[in-house]
């Protein structure tokens, strides 16, 4: 680099230096220069990397023999600095590579600041900012509150996360402060700063203050820092100290942060986080910086993300080829719409989290594309636990426990365990972003879910007894959860036993008008669910019903059709078959159609007209005979899931016709003498 001194250059010898309060022999030079200019590389936009009204430094002589420039102290007088970086990572502040043969190493002990300005232009982050530094009129003691100097960010975060969390963080900081000695207590603030600029088109506006001397190699001399920064919709406030940047506890700060989307932190801090609703968080930031090993810990934080609360500790470490994020996070209340925070996707409707500018698509499955580039920017291994998970209509999920791992562009939630409706669910989710298109697999096993809790908001089932178990294996490809499921192949199997259901609900399903009237007059009662079995095969995102039977003591409903994950549509037909005598039974198939968000049930009008026409014809001949056409005489069917499953096996996997598939003698005799099976 070109170096020019356009003013006086003065030097003087010194033979001793003070170290740890004692004088030691340390020959060196005291150097002062006026109007100093250090040039930039030829590609830089500005000619000079640094322009200073003056510079004062101490230089040790003996380390020069080992190609080391050791400067115990340097004072910058009105510096003007230019930091530029290109997309290929070349920059203006790197003067020589440590791996270069014969390279010199530089070591600076402490930097004494002065008023000045700093320009930063970073093409990698699309950052362009200018910082002005001015001395304070009067030094401000560290920790002293200044009237009118309470950032709105702090007040807003405290309102979101609660005063308890903020008070706990403050008490911890006070406890650490009491342990400091007079010698290593933070000095007062001496300079104030303001910053303005842009980052990826977002406006930057910040201010703060810091101390007068930064000791880069003495962990007992803290440097006070305070900052309030707005970057677009992200607001950051911090206060604390910096010591030796290479020591394990160089940074000790309280951090308040809030914004509209956690993903916005990627250009600011390099953290690859998912799209989320608005958030706010408070915690302690500690760690250290090093050219090849930066480690930061966000300790004992409390956060609100959308309607969910989070707490825990996260650790960020730089590395090659990627940085890593590890830690423990727990939640006492997690909203379903905020689950994108866990799996790294946007909201289910395809809108960017917090974005209300576009109309909602009405989709249920998450359809926003994965940000594959960010998946390859950082690895993660975070253990998450959640006490309760809710939605608008409460979904009975609780005690979530999962390991969230992102490594080499692969996202895994494995294992994923949670309690649901009184039972347990074990699942796993694997998504590989290295393939084109992205490939994903979902596996789930649910055991002993209680029917009355699973359908707590469904009339006729909310008081039903019985247990449900299910298993599914799906594998597909695409750039979102919805597209993976929409192209998936696999299976879904469901079994329900030992249940009860509303008699009124079953009479409605069978269109047994007479019996429904009797039920209304005499009161609804619970009838036994002998068995419910569903077996779907998924191919290219379309789930076909191989077996779907709902069997009770007075009716059996066979269901066939499709559930299409690709467009979230339902097209099923229910065929009710009554048992025993049913008065005024229309016995018409029911069509179950619509989307995942809205399903409608309608009667097969053609079958209904045929049965109605027959009744009218008979009525013209002999009115009492009209009842015969609307009176169903049901066949005898087994009340055992084991027997039903055996019938399915014998029929090659298709649901047998209950009227044609009579039970074996063993089933017939058994069913005549015992209560409904609990198999």
XYZ file of C-alpha atoms in Angstrom:
679
model
C 0.000 0.000 0.000
C 1.072 3.552 -0.612
C 1.720 5.410 2.636
C 2.161 9.182 2.745
C 3.022 11.509 5.643
C 2.278 15.066 4.644
C 3.103 16.596 8.025
C 5.744 16.311 10.723
C 7.205 12.932 11.710
C 8.687 12.706 15.191
C 10.391 9.843 16.980
C 11.944 9.355 20.394
C 13.571 6.408 22.107
C 12.338 4.700 25.231
C 14.053 1.837 27.062
C 11.471 0.737 29.573
C 7.761 -0.055 29.651
C 5.267 -0.597 32.451
C 3.802 -4.078 32.620
C 1.475 -5.184 35.430
C 2.505 -2.135 37.438
C 6.259 -2.799 37.163
C 8.899 -1.336 34.886
C 10.569 -3.784 32.505
C 13.329 -3.359 29.942
C 11.577 -2.929 26.579
C 13.519 -0.835 24.047
C 11.333 0.867 21.489
C 10.240 4.000 19.721
C 7.564 6.555 20.328
C 6.369 7.690 16.901
C 4.020 10.515 15.970
C 3.060 11.579 12.467
C 0.730 14.247 11.102
C -1.546 14.066 8.078
C -1.092 10.398 7.367
C -2.660 8.637 4.382
C -2.686 4.870 3.739
C -3.734 3.867 0.235
C -6.359 1.375 -0.877
C -5.979 -1.467 -3.395
C -6.386 -0.365 -7.004
C -9.866 -1.897 -7.292
C -11.295 0.091 -4.357
C -13.752 2.892 -5.008
C -11.920 5.288 -2.730
C -8.238 6.145 -3.052
C -7.371 6.003 0.645
C -8.010 3.283 3.190
C -7.202 5.654 6.051
C -6.668 9.374 6.378
C -5.698 10.742 9.791
C -4.918 14.168 11.139
C -2.343 12.390 13.209
C -1.242 9.075 14.635
C 0.753 8.318 17.761
C 2.126 4.894 18.583
C 4.666 2.952 20.589
C 6.759 0.434 18.657
C 8.841 -2.327 20.243
C 12.150 -3.079 18.586
C 13.120 -6.616 19.582
C 10.001 -8.321 18.049
C 10.997 -6.850 14.674
C 13.763 -9.479 14.524
C 11.024 -12.116 14.344
C 9.016 -10.305 11.646
C 6.478 -9.085 14.209
C 5.243 -5.523 14.533
C 4.239 -5.123 18.179
C 2.503 -1.845 18.995
C 1.482 -1.654 22.666
C -0.473 1.578 22.121
C -1.829 3.559 19.188
C -3.793 6.809 19.222
C -5.802 7.803 16.173
C -6.364 11.542 15.700
C -9.510 12.337 13.692
C -9.403 9.185 11.554
C -11.351 8.726 8.327
C -11.460 5.033 7.420
C -12.775 3.165 4.372
C -13.788 -0.511 4.633
C -14.730 -2.147 1.329
C -15.345 -5.787 0.438
C -16.129 -7.366 -2.915
C -18.278 -10.448 -3.542
C -15.125 -12.575 -3.986
C -14.221 -11.695 -0.335
C -11.274 -9.469 -1.270
C -11.241 -6.434 1.018
C -9.393 -3.255 1.878
C -8.503 -4.112 5.475
C -6.394 -7.216 4.729
C -2.825 -6.145 4.099
C -1.016 -9.502 3.912
C -1.835 -13.179 4.182
C -0.405 -14.996 7.205
C 0.445 -17.917 4.936
C 2.576 -15.772 2.635
C 6.303 -16.544 2.798
C 8.141 -13.977 4.873
C 4.916 -12.211 5.902
C 4.942 -9.895 8.874
C 2.506 -10.210 11.740
C 1.055 -7.242 13.563
C -0.088 -7.057 17.176
C -1.806 -4.025 18.683
C -2.212 -3.704 22.445
C -4.725 -0.854 22.765
C -6.419 1.713 20.572
C -7.229 5.215 21.777
C -10.055 6.767 19.780
C -10.827 10.260 18.621
C -13.554 11.952 16.597
C -13.750 10.708 13.015
C -15.812 8.878 10.438
C -15.988 5.376 8.968
C -17.380 4.300 5.576
C -18.381 0.653 5.054
C -19.287 -0.827 1.650
C -19.802 -4.607 1.668
C -20.887 -6.172 -1.630
C -21.432 -9.571 -0.006
C -24.134 -8.184 2.277
C -25.207 -5.339 -0.004
C -24.287 -2.985 2.835
C -23.502 0.712 2.506
C -23.253 2.678 5.760
C -21.504 5.753 7.097
C -20.599 6.243 10.781
C -19.834 9.582 12.437
C -17.932 9.640 15.766
C -17.958 12.658 18.095
C -16.662 13.148 21.656
C -19.286 13.490 24.378
C -19.546 16.856 26.097
C -19.222 15.096 29.450
C -18.167 11.451 30.028
C -21.135 9.256 31.043
C -20.491 6.554 33.679
C -21.218 3.024 32.500
C -24.679 1.904 33.603
C -25.925 5.389 34.373
C -29.392 6.138 33.040
C -29.701 9.336 31.066
C -33.040 11.129 30.980
C -34.831 10.659 27.648
C -32.292 8.015 26.626
C -34.461 4.880 26.974
C -34.672 3.245 23.524
C -38.142 2.372 22.264
C -36.773 -1.035 21.262
C -36.211 -1.975 24.896
C -39.659 -0.849 25.970
C -41.302 -2.694 23.080
C -39.404 -5.935 23.729
C -40.185 -5.854 27.437
C -43.879 -5.404 26.669
C -43.786 -8.470 24.399
C -41.703 -10.864 26.500
C -42.884 -9.667 29.916
C -41.298 -7.678 32.695
C -40.304 -10.851 34.569
C -37.832 -11.883 31.854
C -36.366 -8.376 31.617
C -36.003 -8.138 35.387
C -34.304 -11.545 35.573
C -31.795 -10.467 32.916
C -31.127 -7.176 34.718
C -30.574 -8.933 38.053
C -28.076 -11.318 36.459
C -26.169 -8.355 34.986
C -26.142 -6.623 38.381
C -24.834 -9.802 40.005
C -21.925 -9.953 37.552
C -21.240 -6.234 38.107
C -20.938 -6.742 41.882
C -18.232 -9.324 41.308
C -16.038 -6.889 39.378
C -13.127 -5.245 41.136
C -12.353 -1.556 40.931
C -9.489 -2.315 38.541
C -11.627 -4.083 35.953
C -14.796 -2.011 36.204
C -15.893 -0.486 32.878
C -14.654 3.068 32.298
C -17.140 5.786 31.339
C -18.481 6.403 27.844
C -16.452 9.114 26.085
C -17.665 9.081 22.479
C -21.027 9.056 20.779
C -21.724 7.723 17.296
C -24.437 7.825 14.640
C -24.843 5.574 11.610
C -26.923 5.896 8.449
C -27.080 3.793 5.312
C -28.770 0.836 3.659
C -28.589 -2.950 3.674
C -30.226 -4.787 0.778
C -32.383 -1.764 0.227
C -33.455 -1.550 3.882
C -32.736 1.689 5.695
C -30.150 1.687 8.513
C -30.366 4.221 11.303
C -28.368 3.841 14.514
C -26.721 5.617 17.385
C -24.861 4.821 20.581
C -21.707 5.475 22.544
C -18.486 3.763 23.588
C -15.392 4.244 25.698
C -12.155 6.012 24.885
C -9.615 3.166 24.886
C -10.041 -0.389 23.553
C -7.526 -2.820 25.077
C -7.197 -5.614 22.534
C -5.026 -7.898 24.668
C -6.079 -7.220 28.262
C -9.229 -8.997 29.472
C -9.165 -6.974 32.713
C -9.857 -3.700 30.892
C -13.449 -3.767 29.604
C -14.573 -1.443 26.846
C -18.139 -0.093 27.288
C -20.477 -0.234 24.292
C -24.058 0.870 23.807
C -26.024 0.702 20.554
C -29.554 1.270 19.246
C -29.906 0.244 15.607
C -32.776 -0.061 13.163
C -32.254 -2.128 10.011
C -35.481 -2.090 8.041
C -38.070 -3.685 10.335
C -35.442 -5.066 12.724
C -34.662 -3.121 15.896
C -31.620 -3.950 18.023
C -30.546 -2.487 21.346
C -27.536 -3.657 23.343
C -25.414 -2.521 26.242
C -22.355 -4.133 27.777
C -18.616 -4.497 27.476
C -15.913 -5.868 25.191
C -12.522 -7.005 26.438
C -9.860 -8.939 24.551
C -11.790 -10.064 21.433
C -9.927 -13.383 21.403
C -10.707 -14.332 25.022
C -13.609 -16.723 25.791
C -15.634 -14.042 27.562
C -14.701 -11.030 25.448
C -18.325 -9.986 24.948
C -20.746 -9.508 27.825
C -23.885 -7.666 26.752
C -27.591 -7.485 27.311
C -29.428 -7.698 24.010
C -32.937 -6.579 23.102
C -34.115 -7.383 19.591
C -37.425 -7.326 17.743
C -38.598 -7.473 14.146
C -41.190 -8.692 11.686
C -39.308 -11.832 10.597
C -36.400 -13.822 12.048
C -35.193 -14.556 8.507
C -34.254 -10.864 8.209
C -31.303 -11.560 10.546
C -29.494 -13.462 7.780
C -27.935 -10.405 6.079
C -27.411 -8.680 9.443
C -25.745 -11.454 11.441
C -25.256 -14.295 8.956
C -27.727 -16.514 10.855
C -29.797 -18.805 8.634
C -33.171 -18.684 10.406
C -36.636 -19.540 9.048
C -39.454 -17.255 7.981
C -41.528 -16.378 11.055
C -44.203 -13.996 12.300
C -43.134 -10.907 14.251
C -40.851 -11.582 17.204
C -39.223 -9.987 20.221
C -36.455 -11.312 22.442
C -34.243 -10.353 25.357
C -31.161 -12.205 26.592
C -27.447 -12.115 27.324
C -24.934 -12.134 24.478
C -21.491 -13.470 25.357
C -18.532 -14.966 23.527
C -15.528 -13.853 21.544
C -14.345 -12.872 18.070
C -11.356 -14.379 16.344
C -10.346 -14.255 12.678
C -10.741 -18.035 12.368
C -12.929 -18.959 15.347
C -15.826 -16.758 16.414
C -18.087 -18.118 19.151
C -21.195 -16.310 20.411
C -23.689 -17.517 22.984
C -27.209 -16.118 23.391
C -27.854 -17.130 26.980
C -31.016 -17.424 29.055
C -33.083 -15.649 26.419
C -36.830 -15.208 26.465
C -38.705 -14.629 23.213
C -42.142 -14.262 21.680
C -42.530 -15.434 18.080
C -46.018 -14.774 16.795
C -48.261 -16.129 19.533
C -45.631 -18.518 20.867
C -43.134 -18.179 23.689
C -39.596 -19.529 23.540
C -36.695 -19.646 25.980
C -33.268 -21.235 26.198
C -29.630 -20.853 25.159
C -28.129 -20.949 21.657
C -24.469 -21.039 20.652
C -23.108 -19.872 17.288
C -19.641 -20.935 16.121
C -17.913 -20.027 12.894
C -16.309 -22.892 11.022
C -15.254 -24.403 7.747
C -17.125 -25.059 5.534
C -20.096 -23.713 7.552
C -20.934 -22.115 10.844
C -22.962 -24.111 13.392
C -25.877 -23.258 15.680
C -26.481 -25.503 18.700
C -28.475 -25.279 21.879
C -31.615 -25.964 23.884
C -34.964 -24.232 23.306
C -38.221 -24.837 25.143
C -41.726 -23.432 24.936
C -44.692 -23.415 27.293
C -47.126 -22.303 24.561
C -46.580 -22.853 20.836
C -49.072 -21.786 18.161
C -49.486 -24.176 15.214
C -49.063 -21.337 12.695
C -45.655 -20.606 14.243
C -44.344 -24.140 13.650
C -42.526 -22.827 10.582
C -39.930 -21.660 13.077
C -39.073 -25.298 13.672
C -39.008 -26.649 10.141
C -37.747 -23.622 8.235
C -40.765 -22.871 6.030
C -43.200 -20.016 5.617
C -46.838 -20.027 6.626
C -49.204 -22.636 5.226
C -50.924 -20.211 2.868
C -47.749 -19.469 0.967
C -47.422 -15.907 2.224
C -44.200 -14.720 3.752
C -44.586 -14.641 7.513
C -46.147 -11.403 8.603
C -46.978 -10.452 5.006
C -50.565 -9.289 4.662
C -50.157 -7.601 1.288
C -51.187 -10.667 -0.719
C -54.487 -12.544 -0.485
C -54.318 -15.840 1.341
C -54.419 -18.948 -0.822
C -56.626 -20.947 1.524
C -54.184 -23.861 1.586
C -53.615 -25.866 4.740
C -50.284 -27.541 3.938
C -47.202 -25.254 4.051
C -46.616 -24.240 0.423
C -43.864 -21.629 0.692
C -40.612 -22.656 -1.010
C -37.546 -23.728 0.925
C -34.630 -21.307 0.909
C -32.084 -23.946 -0.086
C -29.212 -21.467 -0.359
C -29.546 -20.551 3.310
C -29.738 -24.226 4.316
C -26.212 -24.590 2.996
C -25.019 -21.479 4.818
C -25.169 -22.927 8.324
C -25.498 -26.247 10.171
C -27.700 -26.571 13.245
C -28.361 -29.040 16.048
C -31.016 -27.759 18.442
C -33.025 -29.710 21.006
C -36.582 -28.369 21.256
C -39.252 -29.126 23.857
C -42.760 -27.673 23.944
C -45.275 -28.098 26.723
C -48.426 -27.158 24.826
C -49.284 -26.633 21.160
C -52.525 -24.911 20.222
C -54.408 -23.541 17.224
C -57.591 -21.483 16.787
C -59.671 -24.591 17.506
C -57.549 -26.274 20.098
C -55.452 -29.155 18.838
C -54.643 -31.447 21.754
C -50.865 -31.603 21.260
C -48.493 -31.356 24.210
C -45.041 -32.321 25.462
C -43.283 -31.920 22.108
C -39.709 -33.208 22.118
C -37.559 -33.155 18.997
C -34.007 -32.791 17.761
C -33.790 -30.289 14.905
C -30.717 -31.001 12.807
C -29.594 -29.185 9.666
C -26.386 -30.551 8.218
C -24.903 -30.411 4.733
C -28.151 -29.016 3.334
C -30.329 -31.677 4.956
C -33.065 -30.869 7.472
C -34.129 -33.524 9.974
C -36.625 -33.588 12.809
C -35.651 -36.952 14.190
C -36.836 -38.090 16.601
C -40.034 -36.066 16.915
C -42.218 -37.095 19.851
C -45.322 -35.510 21.310
C -48.448 -36.304 23.247
C -51.776 -35.958 21.466
C -55.358 -36.591 22.559
C -54.258 -38.700 25.511
C -51.931 -40.859 23.390
C -48.406 -40.675 22.015
C -47.016 -39.891 18.566
C -43.538 -40.745 17.306
C -42.511 -39.247 13.988
C -39.602 -38.143 11.841
C -39.156 -35.662 9.003
C -36.222 -35.747 6.580
C -35.704 -33.215 3.769
C -32.658 -33.352 1.478
C -32.035 -30.050 -0.307
C -29.022 -31.431 -2.188
C -31.223 -33.227 -4.715
C -33.101 -31.590 -7.576
C -35.951 -31.482 -6.898
C -35.738 -31.545 -3.108
C -36.679 -34.946 -1.634
C -38.471 -35.538 1.640
C -39.836 -38.377 3.767
C -42.370 -38.376 6.579
C -42.924 -41.235 9.030
C -45.494 -41.202 11.836
C -46.791 -43.701 14.378
C -49.675 -42.686 16.653
C -50.782 -44.918 19.504
C -53.930 -44.920 21.679
C -55.323 -41.498 20.803
C -58.611 -40.886 22.624
C -61.525 -40.337 20.250
C -63.318 -37.821 22.501
C -60.187 -35.653 22.724
C -59.257 -36.004 19.069
C -62.718 -34.753 18.000
C -63.422 -32.500 20.961
C -65.104 -29.929 18.704
C -67.111 -32.344 16.509
C -70.770 -32.930 17.318
C -71.537 -36.576 18.002
C -67.905 -37.500 18.621
C -66.888 -35.073 21.369
C -68.187 -37.457 24.073
C -67.273 -40.677 22.306
C -65.120 -43.285 23.935
C -62.569 -45.330 22.057
C -58.959 -45.254 20.934
C -57.352 -44.536 17.585
C -53.974 -45.702 16.301
C -52.401 -44.750 12.987
C -49.235 -45.154 10.975
C -48.084 -43.423 7.801
C -45.038 -43.524 5.548
C -44.787 -40.958 2.748
C -41.965 -39.953 0.423
C -42.072 -37.262 -2.239
C -40.187 -34.425 -3.888
C -40.627 -30.684 -4.320
C -39.525 -27.334 -2.995
C -42.057 -27.088 -0.157
C -43.819 -29.284 2.377
C -46.990 -29.115 0.255
C -45.213 -30.161 -2.933
C -43.410 -33.044 -1.209
C -46.701 -34.392 0.132
C -48.434 -33.568 -3.160
C -46.108 -35.932 -5.048
C -45.707 -38.521 -2.332
C -45.995 -42.294 -2.472
C -46.682 -44.455 0.552
C -49.493 -45.458 2.842
C -51.766 -44.366 5.679
C -53.350 -46.883 8.034
C -55.839 -46.105 10.828
C -57.499 -48.426 13.373
C -60.113 -47.496 15.987
C -61.453 -49.908 18.592
C -63.539 -50.054 21.736
C -65.443 -46.878 21.022
C -68.867 -45.340 21.322
C -70.590 -42.830 19.112
C -73.785 -40.798 19.104
C -76.769 -42.837 17.880
C -78.237 -39.657 16.411
C -75.076 -39.117 14.359
C -75.229 -42.651 12.936
C -78.946 -42.376 12.106
C -78.184 -39.142 10.254
C -75.409 -40.864 8.319
C -77.755 -43.691 7.357
C -80.598 -41.271 6.502
C -82.862 -43.305 8.777
C -85.545 -40.671 9.137
C -87.897 -42.688 11.322
C -85.251 -43.797 13.753
C -83.817 -40.271 13.848
C -87.241 -38.982 14.916
C -87.438 -41.669 17.595
C -83.968 -40.738 18.803
C -85.004 -37.096 19.051
C -88.094 -38.099 21.070
C -86.462 -40.611 23.400
C -83.060 -38.947 23.674
C -79.670 -39.654 22.186
C -77.645 -42.579 23.506
C -74.188 -43.975 22.979
C -73.838 -46.979 20.707
C -70.793 -49.193 20.439
C -68.237 -48.793 17.666
C -67.339 -52.357 16.866
C -64.485 -51.392 14.613
C -63.183 -48.652 12.340
C -60.430 -49.412 9.829
C -58.883 -47.235 7.109
C -56.105 -48.194 4.719
C -55.040 -45.663 2.082
C -52.417 -46.099 -0.608
C -50.710 -42.913 -1.758
C -49.442 -42.573 -5.322
C -48.258 -39.283 -6.793
C -49.965 -37.402 -3.976
C -53.367 -39.063 -4.389
C -54.497 -41.251 -1.487
C -56.912 -43.992 -2.548
C -59.144 -45.786 -0.066
C -58.375 -49.518 -0.206
C -60.232 -50.100 3.048
C -62.360 -47.594 4.930
C -65.020 -49.098 7.206
C -66.899 -47.647 10.168
C -68.847 -50.442 11.883
C -71.261 -49.964 14.806
C -73.986 -52.055 16.413
C -76.753 -50.556 14.253
C -74.985 -49.486 11.050
C -71.929 -49.998 8.953
C -70.499 -47.333 6.679
C -68.141 -48.257 3.844
C -66.245 -45.333 2.358
C -64.362 -45.197 -0.920
C -62.737 -42.459 -2.983
C -59.677 -40.261 -2.942
C -57.910 -37.660 -0.843
C -55.570 -35.622 -3.031
C -52.665 -33.995 -1.241
C -51.587 -32.217 -4.409
C -54.572 -29.851 -4.483
C -55.865 -30.530 -0.941
C -59.161 -31.914 -2.199
C -61.460 -34.563 -0.732
C -63.676 -36.800 -2.884
C -65.151 -39.623 -0.815
C -68.439 -41.516 -0.933
C -69.962 -43.115 2.154
C -72.234 -46.136 1.707
C -74.332 -46.644 4.870
C -75.652 -50.155 5.496
C -78.104 -50.428 8.353
C -78.446 -53.283 10.810
C -81.756 -54.417 12.232
C -85.034 -52.670 11.401
C -84.853 -49.049 10.309
C -87.980 -47.016 9.641
C -88.114 -44.614 6.709
C -84.513 -45.380 5.768
C -83.483 -43.550 2.605
C -80.193 -45.524 2.465
C -78.621 -43.161 -0.036
C -74.836 -42.763 -0.489
C -73.313 -39.623 0.992
C -70.786 -37.565 -0.944
C -67.965 -36.004 1.105
C -66.365 -33.343 -1.058
C -64.417 -30.146 -0.774
C -61.003 -28.969 0.394
C -58.997 -29.600 3.529
C -60.169 -26.254 4.835
C -63.875 -26.763 4.016
C -65.637 -30.121 3.488
C -69.297 -30.543 2.545
C -71.496 -33.635 2.875
C -74.355 -34.141 0.393
C -76.848 -36.876 -0.478
C -76.700 -38.890 -3.715
C -79.812 -37.362 -5.283
C -80.147 -40.020 -8.000
C -80.368 -42.878 -5.490
C -82.612 -40.783 -3.291
C -85.059 -40.134 -6.178
C -85.152 -43.822 -7.107
C -86.051 -44.826 -3.563
C -88.509 -41.968 -3.249
C -90.159 -42.920 -6.576
C -90.562 -46.519 -5.460
C -92.202 -45.372 -2.263
C -94.658 -43.160 -4.182
C -95.536 -46.005 -6.584
C -96.248 -48.438 -3.782
C -98.201 -45.803 -1.938
C -100.629 -45.428 -4.867
C -101.432 -49.149 -4.707
C -101.447 -49.679 -0.982
C -100.331 -46.822 1.241
C -99.066 -49.066 4.087
C -96.783 -50.843 1.643
C -94.887 -47.615 1.051
C -93.147 -48.137 4.359
C -91.599 -51.348 3.068
C -89.441 -49.548 0.532
C -88.094 -47.270 3.253
C -87.558 -50.001 5.838
C -84.074 -51.516 5.767
C -83.506 -55.069 6.985
C -79.789 -55.147 7.770
C -77.610 -58.218 7.478
C -75.551 -59.823 10.187
C -71.901 -58.656 10.290
C -69.094 -59.523 12.687
C -68.416 -57.150 15.574
C -64.722 -57.874 15.678
C -61.915 -55.859 14.090
C -59.970 -59.082 13.786
C -62.835 -60.625 11.804
C -63.174 -57.539 9.603
C -59.466 -57.402 8.897
C -59.530 -61.102 7.996
C -62.333 -60.413 5.519
C -60.240 -57.643 4.009
C -57.297 -59.983 3.595
C -59.475 -62.625 1.927
C -60.900 -60.032 -0.473
C -57.438 -58.997 -1.622
C -57.385 -55.731 0.264
C -60.778 -54.406 -0.884
C -63.652 -53.724 1.468
C -66.098 -56.663 1.339
C -69.818 -56.129 0.935
C -71.363 -56.707 4.353
C -74.439 -58.307 2.846
C -72.456 -60.819 0.776
C -69.605 -61.585 3.167
C -71.276 -63.535 5.972
C -69.178 -64.253 9.047
C -67.773 -67.670 9.755
C -69.615 -69.912 12.188
C -67.069 -69.105 14.827
C -67.578 -65.374 14.385
C -71.380 -65.824 14.328
C -71.477 -67.856 17.512
C -68.979 -65.624 19.240
C -70.801 -62.442 18.346
C -74.095 -63.819 19.603
C -72.792 -64.340 23.120
C -70.262 -61.621 23.842
C -69.962 -57.881 24.059
C -68.200 -55.912 21.304
C -64.589 -56.987 20.950
C -61.758 -54.828 22.337
C -59.199 -56.196 19.832
